[in-house]
CSV table of C-alpha atoms in Angstrom, one decimal:
chain,number,residue,atom,x,y,z
A,4,VAL,CA,42.3,35.4,-41.4
A,5,ASN,CA,44.4,34.6,-38.3
A,6,GLU,CA,41.8,35.7,-35.9
A,7,LEU,CA,38.1,36.2,-35.5
A,8,VAL,CA,36.3,37.3,-32.6
A,9,ILE,CA,32.8,38.6,-31.6
A,10,ASP,CA,32.5,41.7,-29.2
A,11,PRO,CA,31.1,39.9,-26.0
A,12,SER,CA,28.5,42.6,-25.4
A,13,ASP,CA,27.4,43.5,-29.2
A,14,ARG,CA,27.1,40.4,-31.5
A,15,PHE,CA,27.4,42.4,-34.2
A,16,THR,CA,30.5,43.8,-33.7
A,17,LEU,CA,33.3,41.5,-35.4
A,18,TYR,CA,37.1,41.8,-35.2
A,19,LEU,CA,39.6,40.3,-37.9
A,20,GLY,CA,43.3,40.0,-37.6
A,21,SER,CA,44.6,39.6,-40.8
A,22,ILE,CA,48.2,37.7,-41.5
A,23,ALA,CA,49.6,40.5,-43.8
A,24,ASN,CA,47.4,43.5,-43.4
A,25,GLY,CA,46.5,44.4,-39.7
A,26,LEU,CA,43.1,44.9,-38.0
A,27,PHE,CA,39.8,45.0,-39.5
A,28,TYR,CA,36.5,45.7,-37.8
A,29,SER,CA,32.3,45.5,-38.6
A,30,TYR,CA,29.9,47.2,-36.8
A,31,ASP,CA,27.3,44.8,-38.9
A,32,ALA,CA,27.7,41.2,-38.9
A,33,ALA,CA,30.5,41.4,-41.3
A,34,GLU,CA,28.5,42.8,-44.2
A,35,GLY,CA,31.1,45.7,-44.3
A,36,TRP,CA,34.5,45.8,-42.9
A,37,MET,CA,36.7,49.0,-41.6
A,38,ARG,CA,40.2,49.8,-40.9
A,39,PRO,CA,41.8,51.6,-37.8
A,40,ARG,CA,43.7,55.0,-38.4
A,41,GLU,CA,46.7,53.6,-36.5
A,42,ASN,CA,49.0,52.6,-39.0
A,43,TYR,CA,50.7,50.3,-37.0
A,44,LEU,CA,47.7,48.0,-36.8
A,45,ARG,CA,47.1,48.6,-41.0
A,46,GLU,CA,49.8,46.2,-41.5
A,47,GLY,CA,51.6,42.9,-40.3
A,48,ARG,CA,50.3,39.8,-38.8
A,49,VAL,CA,47.4,40.7,-35.8
A,50,ARG,CA,47.3,37.5,-33.9
A,51,ALA,CA,44.9,38.1,-31.2
A,52,VAL,CA,42.1,40.4,-30.4
A,53,ALA,CA,40.3,40.9,-26.8
A,54,VAL,CA,37.3,43.1,-26.0
A,55,ASP,CA,36.1,43.9,-22.6
A,56,ALA,CA,32.9,42.4,-21.6
A,57,ASN,CA,32.0,45.4,-19.4
A,58,ASP,CA,33.4,48.0,-21.8
A,59,LYS,CA,33.3,47.1,-25.3
A,60,CYS,CA,35.3,50.3,-26.0
A,61,THR,CA,38.1,48.9,-24.6
A,62,LEU,CA,40.1,46.2,-26.8
A,63,TYR,CA,43.7,44.5,-26.8
A,64,VAL,CA,45.3,44.0,-30.1
A,65,SER,CA,48.5,41.6,-30.3
A,66,ARG,CA,51.0,42.2,-33.1
A,67,GLY,CA,54.3,40.5,-33.2
A,68,GLN,CA,56.0,41.5,-29.4
A,69,LYS,CA,53.6,44.3,-28.8
A,70,LEU,CA,50.3,44.5,-27.3
A,71,ALA,CA,48.1,47.7,-28.3
A,72,LYS,CA,45.1,48.8,-26.2
A,73,SER,CA,42.3,51.3,-27.3
A,74,THR,CA,39.9,52.7,-24.8
A,75,ASP,CA,37.8,54.6,-27.4
A,76,CYS,CA,36.5,52.0,-29.5
A,77,GLY,CA,39.7,51.6,-31.7
A,78,ARG,CA,39.7,55.4,-32.9
A,79,THR,CA,43.2,55.9,-31.0
A,80,PHE,CA,45.9,52.6,-29.6
A,81,ASP,CA,48.4,53.1,-27.2
A,82,THR,CA,51.1,50.6,-29.2
A,83,GLU,CA,53.3,49.9,-26.5
A,84,THR,CA,50.5,48.8,-23.7
A,85,TYR,CA,53.2,46.0,-23.2
A,86,VAL,CA,56.3,45.2,-25.5
A,87,ASP,CA,58.4,42.2,-25.1
A,88,PRO,CA,62.3,43.2,-24.7
A,89,ARG,CA,63.4,39.7,-26.9
A,90,ALA,CA,63.1,40.6,-30.6
A,91,ASP,CA,62.4,36.7,-31.3
A,92,VAL,CA,59.3,36.4,-28.8
A,93,VAL,CA,55.6,36.8,-30.2
A,94,ILE,CA,52.5,37.4,-28.5
A,95,THR,CA,50.0,34.7,-29.5
A,96,ASP,CA,47.0,35.4,-27.4
A,97,VAL,CA,45.7,37.7,-25.1
A,98,GLU,CA,42.7,37.8,-22.8
A,99,VAL,CA,40.4,40.0,-20.7
A,100,ASP,CA,38.9,38.7,-16.9
A,101,TRP,CA,34.9,39.2,-18.0
A,102,PHE,CA,34.9,39.7,-14.2
A,103,ASN,CA,37.3,42.6,-13.6
A,104,GLY,CA,38.4,44.0,-16.5
A,105,ASN,CA,41.7,45.3,-15.2
A,106,THR,CA,42.7,42.1,-15.2
A,107,ILE,CA,44.7,41.1,-18.4
A,108,TYR,CA,46.4,37.5,-19.8
A,109,VAL,CA,49.0,37.6,-22.3
A,110,VAL,CA,50.6,34.1,-23.7
A,111,ASN,CA,53.7,33.8,-25.9
A,112,THR,CA,55.8,31.6,-28.2
A,113,VAL,CA,57.9,30.4,-25.4
A,114,GLY,CA,55.4,29.6,-23.2
A,115,GLU,CA,54.5,32.1,-20.7
A,116,VAL,CA,51.6,33.8,-19.3
A,117,LEU,CA,51.9,37.4,-18.2
A,118,LYS,CA,49.2,39.0,-16.2
A,119,SER,CA,48.3,42.6,-15.3
A,120,THR,CA,46.1,43.8,-12.6
A,121,ASP,CA,46.0,47.3,-13.9
A,122,ALA,CA,44.5,47.4,-17.2
A,123,GLY,CA,47.9,46.8,-18.6
A,124,ALA,CA,50.1,49.5,-16.9
A,125,THR,CA,52.5,46.3,-15.3
A,126,TRP,CA,52.8,43.2,-16.2
A,127,THR,CA,53.9,39.9,-14.1
A,128,THR,CA,54.9,36.5,-15.1
A,129,VAL,CA,52.5,34.0,-13.6
A,130,TYR,CA,53.6,30.9,-16.0
A,131,SER,CA,56.7,30.1,-17.4
A,132,LYS,CA,56.9,26.3,-18.2
A,133,GLY,CA,57.5,26.8,-21.7
A,134,GLY,CA,55.7,24.5,-24.2
A,135,PHE,CA,55.0,27.5,-27.1
A,136,ALA,CA,51.7,29.0,-25.5
A,137,ARG,CA,48.8,29.0,-28.2
A,138,ASP,CA,45.6,29.7,-26.2
A,139,ILE,CA,44.3,30.8,-22.8
A,140,GLU,CA,40.7,30.8,-22.0
A,141,VAL,CA,39.3,32.6,-19.0
A,142,SER,CA,36.4,30.1,-17.5
A,143,ASN,CA,33.1,31.6,-18.2
A,144,ALA,CA,31.9,29.5,-15.1
A,145,ASP,CA,34.5,31.4,-12.9
A,146,SER,CA,37.1,33.8,-14.0
A,147,ARG,CA,39.8,32.5,-11.6
A,148,ILE,CA,39.8,29.4,-13.8
A,149,LEU,CA,42.4,29.7,-16.4
A,150,LEU,CA,43.0,27.1,-19.2
A,151,LEU,CA,46.3,27.5,-20.8
A,152,GLY,CA,46.7,25.0,-24.4
A,153,THR,CA,50.2,24.6,-25.6
A,154,ALA,CA,52.1,23.1,-28.2
A,155,LYS,CA,54.2,20.7,-26.4
A,156,LYS,CA,53.0,20.3,-22.6
A,157,GLY,CA,49.1,19.7,-23.3
A,158,ILE,CA,47.0,21.7,-21.1
A,159,HIS,CA,47.6,23.6,-17.8
A,160,ARG,CA,45.0,24.9,-15.7
A,161,SER,CA,45.0,27.5,-12.9
A,162,GLY,CA,42.0,27.8,-10.5
A,163,ASP,CA,43.5,30.9,-8.4
A,164,ALA,CA,43.7,33.2,-11.3
A,165,GLY,CA,47.0,32.2,-12.2
A,166,ALA,CA,49.2,31.5,-8.9
A,167,THR,CA,49.1,27.7,-9.3
A,168,TRP,CA,48.9,25.7,-12.5
A,169,THR,CA,48.6,22.0,-12.7
A,170,GLU,CA,49.1,20.1,-16.0
A,171,VAL,CA,45.6,18.6,-16.8
A,172,LEU,CA,46.5,17.1,-19.6
A,173,ASP,CA,49.5,14.8,-19.3
A,174,LYS,CA,50.4,12.6,-22.1
A,175,ASP,CA,51.7,9.9,-19.9
A,176,ALA,CA,48.9,9.9,-17.3
A,177,ASP,CA,47.2,6.4,-18.2
A,178,ALA,CA,43.7,8.6,-19.4
A,179,TYR,CA,45.6,9.7,-22.1
A,180,LYS,CA,48.8,7.6,-23.1
A,181,ASN,CA,47.2,6.3,-26.0
A,182,LEU,CA,46.0,9.9,-27.7
A,183,ASP,CA,49.2,10.2,-29.7
A,184,GLY,CA,49.4,14.0,-30.2
A,185,VAL,CA,47.1,15.0,-27.8
A,186,GLU,CA,50.0,17.1,-26.0
A,187,ASN,CA,50.0,19.5,-29.2
A,188,VAL,CA,47.0,21.6,-28.4
A,189,GLN,CA,45.8,23.8,-31.2
A,190,ASN,CA,42.5,25.9,-29.7
A,191,LEU,CA,40.3,26.0,-27.1
A,192,VAL,CA,36.7,26.9,-26.9
A,193,GLN,CA,33.8,26.8,-24.4
A,194,THR,CA,30.4,27.7,-23.9
A,195,LYS,CA,28.8,30.8,-22.8
A,196,ALA,CA,28.3,29.5,-19.3
A,197,GLY,CA,31.3,27.4,-19.0
A,198,ASP,CA,29.9,24.3,-18.7
A,199,ALA,CA,31.5,22.5,-21.8
A,200,LEU,CA,35.1,23.1,-22.9
A,201,TRP,CA,36.2,21.5,-26.3
A,202,ALA,CA,39.9,21.3,-27.4
A,203,SER,CA,41.3,20.4,-30.9
A,204,THR,CA,44.8,18.8,-30.8
A,205,GLU,CA,46.6,17.2,-32.8
A,206,TYR,CA,45.4,13.9,-32.3
A,207,GLY,CA,41.8,15.4,-32.8
A,208,LEU,CA,39.0,16.6,-30.6
A,209,ILE,CA,38.7,16.2,-26.7
A,210,ARG,CA,36.1,17.9,-24.2
A,211,SER,CA,35.6,18.4,-20.7
A,212,ALA,CA,32.2,19.0,-18.6
A,213,ASP,CA,34.2,19.9,-15.5
A,214,THR,CA,35.9,23.1,-16.3
A,215,GLY,CA,38.6,21.4,-17.7
A,216,GLN,CA,39.8,19.3,-14.3
A,217,THR,CA,39.6,16.1,-16.7
A,218,TRP,CA,39.1,15.6,-20.9
A,219,SER,CA,37.8,12.7,-22.6
A,220,ALA,CA,38.3,11.7,-26.4
A,221,VAL,CA,35.5,12.6,-28.8
A,222,PRO,CA,34.7,9.8,-31.6
A,223,LEU,CA,35.4,11.3,-34.8
A,224,ILE,CA,34.5,10.4,-38.6
A,225,THR,CA,38.3,11.0,-39.4
A,226,PRO,CA,40.6,8.9,-37.8
A,227,PRO,CA,42.9,10.1,-34.8
A,228,SER,CA,45.7,11.7,-36.0
A,229,GLY,CA,44.5,12.1,-39.6
A,230,VAL,CA,43.7,15.4,-41.3
A,231,GLY,CA,44.3,18.3,-39.1
A,232,ILE,CA,41.8,20.2,-37.5
A,233,THR,CA,42.2,23.7,-38.5
A,234,ALA,CA,38.8,25.3,-36.9
A,235,LEU,CA,36.8,25.0,-34.3
A,236,ALA,CA,33.8,26.5,-33.0
A,237,VAL,CA,31.0,25.9,-30.1
A,238,ASP,CA,27.6,27.2,-29.7
A,239,PRO,CA,27.7,29.6,-27.0
A,240,ARG,CA,24.5,28.4,-25.7
A,241,ASP,CA,24.9,24.8,-26.3
A,242,GLY,CA,27.8,22.6,-25.4
A,243,ASN,CA,26.8,19.8,-27.6
A,244,HIS,CA,26.5,21.6,-30.7
A,245,VAL,CA,30.1,22.0,-32.4
A,246,MET,CA,31.8,22.6,-35.4
A,247,TYR,CA,35.4,21.7,-36.9
A,248,VAL,CA,37.0,22.1,-40.2
A,249,ALA,CA,39.4,19.0,-41.4
A,250,GLY,CA,41.2,19.5,-44.8
A,251,SER,CA,38.1,20.2,-47.1
A,252,THR,CA,35.3,19.4,-44.9
A,253,VAL,CA,33.3,20.9,-42.4
A,254,TYR,CA,31.6,18.8,-39.6
A,255,ALA,CA,29.0,19.3,-37.1
A,256,THR,CA,27.3,17.8,-34.3
A,257,LEU,CA,24.1,18.6,-32.3
A,258,ASN,CA,24.5,15.7,-29.7
A,259,GLY,CA,28.3,16.0,-28.5
A,260,GLY,CA,29.4,14.2,-30.9
A,261,ALA,CA,27.7,11.0,-31.1
A,262,ARG,CA,26.5,11.8,-34.5
A,263,TRP,CA,28.8,13.9,-37.1
A,264,GLU,CA,27.0,15.7,-40.3
A,265,THR,CA,29.6,16.9,-43.1
A,266,GLU,CA,29.8,19.3,-46.1
A,267,GLN,CA,32.0,20.1,-48.3
A,268,MET,CA,34.0,23.6,-47.5
A,269,PRO,CA,32.1,26.6,-49.6
A,270,VAL,CA,35.3,28.0,-51.2
A,271,ASN,CA,38.8,26.4,-52.4
A,272,ALA,CA,40.6,27.5,-49.1
A,273,ARG,CA,41.7,26.4,-45.8
A,274,ALA,CA,39.4,27.2,-42.6
A,275,PHE,CA,41.4,28.7,-40.0
A,276,GLN,CA,38.6,30.3,-37.5
A,277,LEU,CA,35.1,29.5,-36.8
A,278,ILE,CA,32.4,31.1,-34.7
A,279,ILE,CA,28.8,30.6,-34.0
A,280,ASP,CA,26.8,33.5,-33.2
A,281,PRO,CA,25.9,33.8,-29.5
A,282,GLU,CA,21.9,34.4,-30.2
A,283,GLN,CA,21.6,33.0,-33.7
A,284,SER,CA,23.2,29.3,-33.7
A,285,GLN,CA,22.5,29.3,-37.6
A,286,THR,CA,24.8,32.1,-38.4
A,287,VAL,CA,28.1,30.9,-38.5
A,288,TYR,CA,31.2,33.1,-39.4
A,289,MET,CA,34.3,31.0,-41.2
A,290,GLY,CA,37.9,32.9,-41.4
A,291,LEU,CA,39.8,31.7,-44.3
A,292,ARG,CA,43.4,31.4,-45.5
A,293,SER,CA,44.8,30.5,-49.2
A,294,ILE,CA,45.7,27.1,-49.7
A,295,GLU,CA,49.1,28.1,-49.7
A,296,GLU,CA,49.6,29.4,-46.4
């Protein structure tokens, strides 16, 4: 598994992007899986999937340098909704503005953010400071707020839908200078209300309670910069309920990290994706990779 997404308007519908076998989807909470008819999406690595919160039949899927779009619940796809002209550039994430579904954001391996305001017909670059852009989040508190996680330059924040950006996780700032590896951000997650943001970094976990303007380190059982965190999830309804996986152990907290419970991985594999069901927090989905990958 490379990507795992729950449809924001239907918690029983999940989309799975695989490493080598394209896209899969489920309409029954992962009891059964199907594949699209589109040959391009039946092979290769699918890195990102995003569903329009206001139209569950509109979804975007990235594979390599291309972004595909479907407006009929995956029956057909336009596989060239966006194509990066550089052969060595890969799309790493895609997000749809929940307030205005015509606004789409794409990020890539050369640290750029591209934006479309016409549902993918045209694109403009709104961020190009480099740093291998891994993850972009449209804040659930205000869709004009964007959080960009990078592999080398920490977290950048925009409060005006990408027009201007601020580096909010500057490794050289006093608040973060002792957090070795914090500039290498792997994953960003948030609650449904957007009142709590969590990020996994090479240092460990950090969290924000002010839509990403400031961040604080979270005490963990594992030592800072110890075992790498490979998967992270926050309960959509409770920002203090968080789970992550490091090595062969699953960690969970119900009080924002004041106390952690641990459990061994249920299988001999590496966790790469975690999702807590938005209505039934006892239900958790874990996407796996083999140990060798």
